[in-house]
CSV table of C-alpha atoms (C1' of nucleotides) in Angstrom, one decimal:
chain,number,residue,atom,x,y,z
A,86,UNK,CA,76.1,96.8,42.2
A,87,UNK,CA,79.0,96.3,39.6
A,88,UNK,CA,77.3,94.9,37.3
A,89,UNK,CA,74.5,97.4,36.9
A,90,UNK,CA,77.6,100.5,37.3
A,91,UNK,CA,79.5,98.9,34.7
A,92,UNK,CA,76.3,98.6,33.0
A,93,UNK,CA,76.2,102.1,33.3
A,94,UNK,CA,79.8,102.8,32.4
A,95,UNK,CA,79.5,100.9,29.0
A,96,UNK,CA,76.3,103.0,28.2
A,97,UNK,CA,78.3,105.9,27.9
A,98,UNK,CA,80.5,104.1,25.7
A,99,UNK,CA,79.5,105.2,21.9
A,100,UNK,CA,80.1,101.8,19.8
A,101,UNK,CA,79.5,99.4,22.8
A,102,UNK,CA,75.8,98.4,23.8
A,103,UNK,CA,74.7,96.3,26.6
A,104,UNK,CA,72.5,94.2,25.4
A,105,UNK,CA,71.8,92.0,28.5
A,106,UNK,CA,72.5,91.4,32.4
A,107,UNK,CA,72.7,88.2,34.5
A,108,UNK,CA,72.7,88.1,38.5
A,109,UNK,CA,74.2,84.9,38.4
A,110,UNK,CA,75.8,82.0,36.2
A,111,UNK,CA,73.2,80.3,34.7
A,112,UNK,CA,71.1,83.3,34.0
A,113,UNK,CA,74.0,84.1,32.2
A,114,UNK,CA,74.3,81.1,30.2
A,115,UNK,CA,70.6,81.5,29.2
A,116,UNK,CA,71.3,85.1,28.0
A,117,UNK,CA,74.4,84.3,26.0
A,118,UNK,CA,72.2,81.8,24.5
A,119,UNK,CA,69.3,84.1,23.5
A,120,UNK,CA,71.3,87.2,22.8
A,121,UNK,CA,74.2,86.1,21.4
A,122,UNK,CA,76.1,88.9,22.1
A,123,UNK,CA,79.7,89.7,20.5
A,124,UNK,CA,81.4,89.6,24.3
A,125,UNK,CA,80.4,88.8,27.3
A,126,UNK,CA,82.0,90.1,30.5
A,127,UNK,CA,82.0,87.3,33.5
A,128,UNK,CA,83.1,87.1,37.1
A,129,UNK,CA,84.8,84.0,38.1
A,130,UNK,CA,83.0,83.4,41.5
A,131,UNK,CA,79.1,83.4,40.9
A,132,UNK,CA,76.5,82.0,42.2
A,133,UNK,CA,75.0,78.5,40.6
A,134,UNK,CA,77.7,78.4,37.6
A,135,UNK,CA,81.4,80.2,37.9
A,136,UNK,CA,82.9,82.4,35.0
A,137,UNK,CA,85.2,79.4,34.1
A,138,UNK,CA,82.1,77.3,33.6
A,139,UNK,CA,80.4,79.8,31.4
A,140,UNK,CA,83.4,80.1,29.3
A,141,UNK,CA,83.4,76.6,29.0
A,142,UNK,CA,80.1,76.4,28.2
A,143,UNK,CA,80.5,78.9,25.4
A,144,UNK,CA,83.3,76.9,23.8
A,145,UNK,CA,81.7,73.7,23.7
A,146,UNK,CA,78.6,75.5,22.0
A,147,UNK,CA,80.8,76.7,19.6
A,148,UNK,CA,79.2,80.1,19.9
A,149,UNK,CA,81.1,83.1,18.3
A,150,UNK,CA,81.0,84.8,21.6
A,151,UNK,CA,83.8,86.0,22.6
A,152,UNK,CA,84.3,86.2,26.7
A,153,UNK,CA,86.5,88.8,29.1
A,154,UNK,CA,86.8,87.9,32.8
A,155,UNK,CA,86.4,90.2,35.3
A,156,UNK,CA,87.6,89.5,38.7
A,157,UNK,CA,89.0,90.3,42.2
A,158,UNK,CA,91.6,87.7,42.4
A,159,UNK,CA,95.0,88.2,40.8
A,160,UNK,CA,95.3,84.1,41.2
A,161,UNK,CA,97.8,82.3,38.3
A,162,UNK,CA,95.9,79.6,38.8
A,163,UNK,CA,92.5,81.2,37.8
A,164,UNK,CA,94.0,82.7,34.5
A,165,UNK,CA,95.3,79.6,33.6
A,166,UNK,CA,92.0,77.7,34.0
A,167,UNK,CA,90.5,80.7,32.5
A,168,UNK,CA,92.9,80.2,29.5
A,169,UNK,CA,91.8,76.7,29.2
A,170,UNK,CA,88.8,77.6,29.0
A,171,UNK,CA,89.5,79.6,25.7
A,172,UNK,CA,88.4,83.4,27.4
A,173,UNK,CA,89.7,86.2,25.3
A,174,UNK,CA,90.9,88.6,28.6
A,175,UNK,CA,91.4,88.7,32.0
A,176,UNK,CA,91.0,91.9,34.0
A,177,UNK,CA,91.4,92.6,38.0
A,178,UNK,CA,88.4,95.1,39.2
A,179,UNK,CA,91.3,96.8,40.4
A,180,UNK,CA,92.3,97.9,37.3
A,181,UNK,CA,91.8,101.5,36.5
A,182,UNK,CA,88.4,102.1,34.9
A,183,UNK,CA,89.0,103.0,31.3
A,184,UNK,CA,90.7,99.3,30.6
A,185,UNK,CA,87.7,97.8,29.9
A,186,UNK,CA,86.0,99.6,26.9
A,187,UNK,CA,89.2,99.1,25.7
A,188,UNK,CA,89.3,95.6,26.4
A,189,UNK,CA,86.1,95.3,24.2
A,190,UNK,CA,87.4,96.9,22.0
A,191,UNK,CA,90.5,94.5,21.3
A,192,UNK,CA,88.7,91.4,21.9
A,193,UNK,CA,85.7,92.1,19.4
A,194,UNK,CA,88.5,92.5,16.7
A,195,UNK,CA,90.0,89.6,17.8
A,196,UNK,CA,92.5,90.3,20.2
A,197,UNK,CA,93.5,89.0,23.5
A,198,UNK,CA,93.5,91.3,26.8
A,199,UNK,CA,95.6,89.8,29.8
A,200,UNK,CA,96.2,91.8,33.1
A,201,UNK,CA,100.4,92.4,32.7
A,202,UNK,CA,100.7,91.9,36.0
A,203,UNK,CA,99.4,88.0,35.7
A,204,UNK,CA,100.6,87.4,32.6
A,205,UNK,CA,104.0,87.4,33.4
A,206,UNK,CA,103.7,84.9,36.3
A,207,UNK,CA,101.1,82.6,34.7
A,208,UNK,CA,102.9,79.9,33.3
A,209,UNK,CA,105.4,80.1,36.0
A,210,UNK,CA,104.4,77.2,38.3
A,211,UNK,CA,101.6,74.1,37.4
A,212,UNK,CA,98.8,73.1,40.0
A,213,UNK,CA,101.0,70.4,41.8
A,214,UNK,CA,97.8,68.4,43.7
A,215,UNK,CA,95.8,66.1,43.1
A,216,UNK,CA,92.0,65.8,43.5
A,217,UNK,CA,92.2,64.2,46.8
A,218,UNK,CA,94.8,66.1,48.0
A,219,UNK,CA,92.9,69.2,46.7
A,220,UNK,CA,89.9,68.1,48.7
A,221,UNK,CA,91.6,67.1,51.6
A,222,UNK,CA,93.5,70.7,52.6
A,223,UNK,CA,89.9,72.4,52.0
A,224,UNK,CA,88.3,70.8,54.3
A,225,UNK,CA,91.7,71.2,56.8
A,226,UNK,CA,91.1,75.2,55.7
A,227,UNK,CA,87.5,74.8,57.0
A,228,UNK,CA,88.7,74.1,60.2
A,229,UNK,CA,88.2,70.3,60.5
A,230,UNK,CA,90.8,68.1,62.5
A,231,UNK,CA,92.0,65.2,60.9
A,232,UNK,CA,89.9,62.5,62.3
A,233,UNK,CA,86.9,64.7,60.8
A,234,UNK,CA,87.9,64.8,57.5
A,235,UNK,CA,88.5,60.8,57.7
A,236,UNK,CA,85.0,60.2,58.2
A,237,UNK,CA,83.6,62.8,56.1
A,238,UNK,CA,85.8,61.3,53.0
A,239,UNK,CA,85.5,57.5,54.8
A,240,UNK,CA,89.0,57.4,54.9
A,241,UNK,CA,91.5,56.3,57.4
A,242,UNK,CA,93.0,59.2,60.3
A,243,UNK,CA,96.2,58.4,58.6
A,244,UNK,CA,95.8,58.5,55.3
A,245,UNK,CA,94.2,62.0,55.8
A,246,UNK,CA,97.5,63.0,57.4
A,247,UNK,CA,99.6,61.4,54.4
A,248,UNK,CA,97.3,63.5,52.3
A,249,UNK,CA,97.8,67.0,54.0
A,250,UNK,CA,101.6,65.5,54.4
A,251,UNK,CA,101.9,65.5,51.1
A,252,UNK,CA,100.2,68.6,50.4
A,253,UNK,CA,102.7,70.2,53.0
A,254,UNK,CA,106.0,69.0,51.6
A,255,UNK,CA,104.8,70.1,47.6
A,256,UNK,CA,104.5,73.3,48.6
A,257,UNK,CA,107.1,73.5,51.0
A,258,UNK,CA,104.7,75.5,53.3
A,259,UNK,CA,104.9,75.4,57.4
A,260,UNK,CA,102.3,73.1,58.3
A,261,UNK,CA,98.1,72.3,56.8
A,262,UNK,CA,97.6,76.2,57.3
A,263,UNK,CA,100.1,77.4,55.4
A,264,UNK,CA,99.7,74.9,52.5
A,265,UNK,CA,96.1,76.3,52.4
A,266,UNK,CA,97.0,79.6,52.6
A,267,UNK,CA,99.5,79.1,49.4
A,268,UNK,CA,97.2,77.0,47.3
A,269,UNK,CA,94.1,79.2,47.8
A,270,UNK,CA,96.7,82.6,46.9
A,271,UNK,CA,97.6,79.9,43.7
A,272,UNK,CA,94.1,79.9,42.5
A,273,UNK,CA,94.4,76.3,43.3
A,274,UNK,CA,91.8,75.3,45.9
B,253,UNK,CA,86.9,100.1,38.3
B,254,UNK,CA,84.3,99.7,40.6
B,255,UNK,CA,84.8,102.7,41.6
B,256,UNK,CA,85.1,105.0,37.8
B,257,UNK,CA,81.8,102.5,37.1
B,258,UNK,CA,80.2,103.9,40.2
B,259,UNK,CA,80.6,107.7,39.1
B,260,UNK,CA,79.4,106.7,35.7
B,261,UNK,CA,76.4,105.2,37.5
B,262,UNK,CA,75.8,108.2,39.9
B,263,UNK,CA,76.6,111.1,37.1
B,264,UNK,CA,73.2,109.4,35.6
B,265,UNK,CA,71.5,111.0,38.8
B,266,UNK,CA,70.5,114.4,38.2
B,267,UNK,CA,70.3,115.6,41.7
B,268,UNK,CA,74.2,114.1,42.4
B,269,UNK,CA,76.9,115.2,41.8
B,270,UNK,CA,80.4,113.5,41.7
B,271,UNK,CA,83.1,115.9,43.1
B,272,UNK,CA,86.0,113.5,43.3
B,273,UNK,CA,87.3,110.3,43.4
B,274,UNK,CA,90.2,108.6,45.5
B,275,UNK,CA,92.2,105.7,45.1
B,276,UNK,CA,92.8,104.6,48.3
B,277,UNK,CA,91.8,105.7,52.0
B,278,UNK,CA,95.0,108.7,52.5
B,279,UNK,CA,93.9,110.3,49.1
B,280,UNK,CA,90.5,109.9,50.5
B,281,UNK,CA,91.3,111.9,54.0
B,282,UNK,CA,93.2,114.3,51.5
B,283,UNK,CA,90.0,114.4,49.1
B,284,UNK,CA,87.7,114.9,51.5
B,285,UNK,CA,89.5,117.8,53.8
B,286,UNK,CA,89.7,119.6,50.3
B,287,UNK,CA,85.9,119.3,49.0
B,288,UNK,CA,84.1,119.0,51.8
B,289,UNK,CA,81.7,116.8,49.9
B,290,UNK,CA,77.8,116.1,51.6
B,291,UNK,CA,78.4,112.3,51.4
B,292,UNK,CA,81.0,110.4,51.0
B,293,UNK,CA,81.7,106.6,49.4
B,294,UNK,CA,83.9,104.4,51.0
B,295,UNK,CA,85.3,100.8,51.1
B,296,UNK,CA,86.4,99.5,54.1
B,297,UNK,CA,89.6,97.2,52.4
B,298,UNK,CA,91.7,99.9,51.0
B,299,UNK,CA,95.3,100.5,50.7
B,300,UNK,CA,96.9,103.3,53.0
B,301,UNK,CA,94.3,103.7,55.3
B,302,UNK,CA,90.9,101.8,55.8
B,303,UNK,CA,87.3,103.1,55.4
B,304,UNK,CA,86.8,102.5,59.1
B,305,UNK,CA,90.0,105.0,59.4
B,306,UNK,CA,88.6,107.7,57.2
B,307,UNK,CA,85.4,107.6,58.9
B,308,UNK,CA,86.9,107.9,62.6
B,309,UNK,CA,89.1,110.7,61.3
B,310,UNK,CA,85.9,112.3,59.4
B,311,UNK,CA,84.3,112.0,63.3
B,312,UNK,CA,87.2,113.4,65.0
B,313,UNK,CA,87.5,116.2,62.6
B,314,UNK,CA,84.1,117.4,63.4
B,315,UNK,CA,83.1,117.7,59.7
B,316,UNK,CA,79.7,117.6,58.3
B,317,UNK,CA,80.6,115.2,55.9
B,318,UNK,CA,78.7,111.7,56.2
B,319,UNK,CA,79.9,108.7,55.2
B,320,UNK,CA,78.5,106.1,53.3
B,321,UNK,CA,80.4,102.6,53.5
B,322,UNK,CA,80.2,100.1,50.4
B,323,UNK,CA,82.0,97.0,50.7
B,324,UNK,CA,82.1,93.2,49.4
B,325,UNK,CA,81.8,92.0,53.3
B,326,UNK,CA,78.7,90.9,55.1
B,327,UNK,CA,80.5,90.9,58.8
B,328,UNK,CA,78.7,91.9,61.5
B,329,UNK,CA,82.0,92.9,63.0
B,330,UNK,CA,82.8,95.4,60.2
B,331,UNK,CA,79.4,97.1,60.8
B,332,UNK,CA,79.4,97.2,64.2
B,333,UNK,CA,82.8,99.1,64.0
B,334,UNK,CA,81.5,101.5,61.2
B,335,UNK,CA,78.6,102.5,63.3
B,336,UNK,CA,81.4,103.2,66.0
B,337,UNK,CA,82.9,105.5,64.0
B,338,UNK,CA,79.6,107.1,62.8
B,339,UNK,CA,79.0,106.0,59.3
B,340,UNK,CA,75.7,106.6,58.2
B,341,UNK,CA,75.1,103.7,55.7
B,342,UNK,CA,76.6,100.6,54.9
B,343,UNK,CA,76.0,98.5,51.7
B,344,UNK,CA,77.2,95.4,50.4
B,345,UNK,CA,78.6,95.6,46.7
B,346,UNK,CA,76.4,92.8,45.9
B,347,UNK,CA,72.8,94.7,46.6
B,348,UNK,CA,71.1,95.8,43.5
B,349,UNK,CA,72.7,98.7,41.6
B,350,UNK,CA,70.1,101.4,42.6
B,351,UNK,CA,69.9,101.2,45.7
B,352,UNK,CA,72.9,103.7,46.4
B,353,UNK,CA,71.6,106.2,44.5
B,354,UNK,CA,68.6,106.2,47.2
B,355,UNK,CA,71.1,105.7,50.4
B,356,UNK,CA,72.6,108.4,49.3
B,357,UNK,CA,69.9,110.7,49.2
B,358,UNK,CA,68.4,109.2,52.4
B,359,UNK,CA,72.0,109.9,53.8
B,360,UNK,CA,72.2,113.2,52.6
B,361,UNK,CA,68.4,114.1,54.2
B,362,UNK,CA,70.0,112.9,57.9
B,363,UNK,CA,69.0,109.3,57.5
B,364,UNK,CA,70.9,105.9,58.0
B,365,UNK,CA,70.5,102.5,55.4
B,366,UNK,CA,72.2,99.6,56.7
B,367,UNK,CA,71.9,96.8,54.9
B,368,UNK,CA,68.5,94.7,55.8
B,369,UNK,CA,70.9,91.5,55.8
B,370,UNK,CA,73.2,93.1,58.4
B,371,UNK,CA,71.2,94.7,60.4
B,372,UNK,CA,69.5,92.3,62.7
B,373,UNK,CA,72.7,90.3,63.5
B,374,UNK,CA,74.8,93.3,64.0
B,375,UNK,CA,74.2,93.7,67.7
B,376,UNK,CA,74.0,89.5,68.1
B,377,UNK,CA,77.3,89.0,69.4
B,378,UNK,CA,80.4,91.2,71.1
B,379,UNK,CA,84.0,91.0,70.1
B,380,UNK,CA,85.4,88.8,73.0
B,381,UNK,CA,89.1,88.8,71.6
B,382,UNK,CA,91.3,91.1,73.6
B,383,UNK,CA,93.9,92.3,71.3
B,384,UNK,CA,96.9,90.1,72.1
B,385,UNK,CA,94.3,87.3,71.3
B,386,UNK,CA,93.6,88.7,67.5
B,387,UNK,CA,96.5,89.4,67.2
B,388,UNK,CA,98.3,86.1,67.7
B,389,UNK,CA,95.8,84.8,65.9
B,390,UNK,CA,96.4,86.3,62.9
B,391,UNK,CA,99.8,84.8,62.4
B,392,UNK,CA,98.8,81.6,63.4
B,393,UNK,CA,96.3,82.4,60.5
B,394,UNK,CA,98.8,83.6,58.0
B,395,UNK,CA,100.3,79.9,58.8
B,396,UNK,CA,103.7,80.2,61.1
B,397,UNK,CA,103.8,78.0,64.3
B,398,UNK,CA,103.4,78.6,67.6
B,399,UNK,CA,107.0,79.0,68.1
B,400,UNK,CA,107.6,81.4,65.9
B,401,UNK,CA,105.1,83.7,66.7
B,402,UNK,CA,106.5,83.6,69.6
B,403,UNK,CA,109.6,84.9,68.7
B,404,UNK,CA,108.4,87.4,66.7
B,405,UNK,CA,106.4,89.1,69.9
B,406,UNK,CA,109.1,88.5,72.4
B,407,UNK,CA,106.7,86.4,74.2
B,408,UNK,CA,107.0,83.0,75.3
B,409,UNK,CA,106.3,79.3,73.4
B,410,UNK,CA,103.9,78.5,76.1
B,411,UNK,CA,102.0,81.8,76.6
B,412,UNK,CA,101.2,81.9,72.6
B,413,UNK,CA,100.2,78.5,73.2
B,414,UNK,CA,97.4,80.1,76.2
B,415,UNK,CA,96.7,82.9,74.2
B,416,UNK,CA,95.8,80.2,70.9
B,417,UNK,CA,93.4,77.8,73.4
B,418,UNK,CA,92.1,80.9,75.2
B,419,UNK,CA,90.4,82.3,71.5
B,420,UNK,CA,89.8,78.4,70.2
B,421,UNK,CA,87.3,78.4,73.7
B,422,UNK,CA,86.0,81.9,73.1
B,423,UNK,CA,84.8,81.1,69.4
B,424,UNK,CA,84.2,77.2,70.6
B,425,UNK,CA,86.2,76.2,67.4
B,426,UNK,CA,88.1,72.7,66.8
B,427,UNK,CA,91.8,74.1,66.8
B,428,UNK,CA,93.5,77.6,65.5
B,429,UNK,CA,92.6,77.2,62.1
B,430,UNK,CA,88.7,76.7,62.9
B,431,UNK,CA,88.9,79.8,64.8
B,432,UNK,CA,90.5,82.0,63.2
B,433,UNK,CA,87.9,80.7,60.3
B,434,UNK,CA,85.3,81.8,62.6
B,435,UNK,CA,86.9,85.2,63.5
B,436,UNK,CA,87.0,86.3,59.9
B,437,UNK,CA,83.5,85.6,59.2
B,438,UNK,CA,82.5,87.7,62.0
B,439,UNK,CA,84.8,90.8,60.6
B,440,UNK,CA,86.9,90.5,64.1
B,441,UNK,CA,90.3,89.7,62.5
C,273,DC,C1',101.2,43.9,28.9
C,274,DC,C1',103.4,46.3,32.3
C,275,DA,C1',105.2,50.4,34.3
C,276,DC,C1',103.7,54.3,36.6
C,277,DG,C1',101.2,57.1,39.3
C,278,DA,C1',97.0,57.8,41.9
C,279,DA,C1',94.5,56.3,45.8
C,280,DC,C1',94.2,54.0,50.1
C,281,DA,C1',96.0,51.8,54.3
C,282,DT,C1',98.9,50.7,58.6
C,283,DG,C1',102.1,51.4,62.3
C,284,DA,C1',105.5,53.8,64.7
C,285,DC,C1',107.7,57.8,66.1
C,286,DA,C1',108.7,62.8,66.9
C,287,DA,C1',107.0,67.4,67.0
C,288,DA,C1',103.6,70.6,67.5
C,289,DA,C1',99.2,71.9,69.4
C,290,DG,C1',95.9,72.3,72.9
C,291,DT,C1',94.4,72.0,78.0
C,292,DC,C1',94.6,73.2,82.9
C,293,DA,C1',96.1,75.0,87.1
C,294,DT,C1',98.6,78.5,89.1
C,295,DT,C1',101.0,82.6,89.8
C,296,DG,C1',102.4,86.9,89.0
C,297,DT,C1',102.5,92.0,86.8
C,298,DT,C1',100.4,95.9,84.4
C,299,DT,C1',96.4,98.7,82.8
C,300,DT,C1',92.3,100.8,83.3
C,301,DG,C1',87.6,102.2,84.4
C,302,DG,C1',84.2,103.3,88.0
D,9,DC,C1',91.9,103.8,95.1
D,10,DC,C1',90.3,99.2,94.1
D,11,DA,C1',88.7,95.6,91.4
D,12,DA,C1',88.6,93.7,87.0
D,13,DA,C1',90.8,92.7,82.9
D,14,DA,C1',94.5,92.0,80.2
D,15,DC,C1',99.1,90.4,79.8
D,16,DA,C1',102.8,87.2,80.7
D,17,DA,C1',104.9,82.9,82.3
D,18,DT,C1',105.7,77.9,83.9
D,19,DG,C1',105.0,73.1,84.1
D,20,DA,C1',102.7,68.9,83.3
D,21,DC,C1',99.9,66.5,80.6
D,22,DT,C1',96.9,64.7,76.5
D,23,DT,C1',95.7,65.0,71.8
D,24,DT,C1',96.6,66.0,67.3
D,25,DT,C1',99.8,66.7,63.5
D,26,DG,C1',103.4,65.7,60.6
D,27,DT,C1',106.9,62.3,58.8
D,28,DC,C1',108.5,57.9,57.1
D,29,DA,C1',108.6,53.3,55.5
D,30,DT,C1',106.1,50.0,53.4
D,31,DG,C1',102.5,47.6,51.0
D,32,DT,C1',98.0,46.9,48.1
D,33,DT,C1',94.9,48.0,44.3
D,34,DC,C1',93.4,50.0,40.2
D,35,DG,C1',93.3,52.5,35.8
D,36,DT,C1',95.8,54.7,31.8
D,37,DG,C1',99.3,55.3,28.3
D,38,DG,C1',103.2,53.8,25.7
DNA sequence: CCACGAACATGACAAAAGTCATTGTTTTGG
DNA sequence: CCAAAACAATGACTTTTGTCATGTTCGTGG
């Protein structure tokens, strides 16, 4: 529904044409490809391939495409992944709605468009997990005990609980909730 | 930006008209005591007050507005608690773009869409959290420890404690987290 | 090559979480 | 008004978590 209103908010947009529309990652991949458009505008979360994917992609193909992401989550972590991933601007949806043709705008003439609220506070702190710890406290956020996890990763009971330990003490939360709760506000699960 | 991309969608309509346009749920109330629109659009996550809030006060107002709800959550919970307050749609942002324009006329002619998805597990399962319930659940959900929910209700260790296993046998979880996992999904936190 | 950090493991202990039975007091709907 | 629910508390008990110390293995970068 976005995407075919924005569709429809870009139309009325004199110098900017939508040339294509994809439901989901790959589609959009496969569009990019065919079309290569001047920018493409990407969600992070979509189905089959994410936005930071995409914009990977696009990199490695050495396309001139530019790419804006345009997103729910004001997460530091996501704009710094997003960054990585060489993307020309980040926008929240809850931006007001005139930000983006400017966006375009800026990015076709090679700009950069960050969301000022995030920009400020992305460099501030690094992802401090590791990939097991990461996978660990997601599966603790999905509600499995400790023993579960163990035999779903064939680890030990313990060494799951050194894990989520761990996890708990670097981000000096209250327990395996809370250390969800801040990595997933991070942008880091 | 959702919602300046939905008026650019619906101005496209010839036989709609936009009125106005709110940014969150009190500006709505305000909005919609002022125009007296035929339909209104609403989310139900929105700062101030909630789209379920608007629509009860729409109800209690006795106004021949109907309401229309559009949001990014598939929980039966959520729908079942719109219908209470007598919406006569709800939509998830992620249904193709044109069907709105169609709810909104079917809306308008003293009809109801609800969202295919939805609507055959709306009426699958009750609420059975009393309030006390959800509501320590939701701080053990936001991470803090039995104790100190406790002492932020006045209430004692131990009771929190009965209230926490009470929910965790309710939604048959594994522990607190699992439930209020389960809680969420269903749109009853 | 070797230091370092990651991944993995064990055991022991303390703290928190979860269960159950029991007993009251309010609220509230028929 | 009465019966159900909801709300609140206590105690006793088991299980799960969280912490700490300690040790092994393995791969990467300087």
């Amino acid at each position: 529904m976005l995407r075919t209103a924005l569709s429809a908010l870009l139309s009325l947009e004199d110098d900017i044409d939508v040339v294509g529309s994809a439901g989901d990652g790959l589609e959009g991949m496969e569009l990019t490809r065919q079309l290569k458009p001047d920018v493409v505008i990407a969600d992070i979360e979509m189905p089959k391939k994410t936005g930071l994917e995409l914009a990977n992609w696009i990199k490695d193909q050495k396309l001139a495409t530019r790419v804006i992401i345009v997103t729910t989550f004001a997460r530091s972590g996501y704009l710094r992944r997003a960054l990585d991933a060489g993307v020309s601007g980040y926008l929240l949806k809850d931006s007001p709605g005139d930000v983006l043709p400017d966006a375009i705008r800026t990015v076709y003439n090679g700009g950069r468009t960050i969301d000022p609220e995030l920009a400020t506070q992305a460099w501030s702190e690094a992802d401090p997990l590791t990939d097991r710890e990461r996978q660990v406290l997601r599966l603790s956020a999905a509600g499995l005990t400790s023993s579960q996890i163990a035999s779903k990763l064939n680890l030990n009971d313990g060494t799951v609980r050194n894990y989520i330990s761990e996890t708990i003490s670097k981000l000096s939360a209250n327990n395996r909730i809370d250390a969800a709760r801040i990595a997933r506000d991070k942008g880091w699960l």
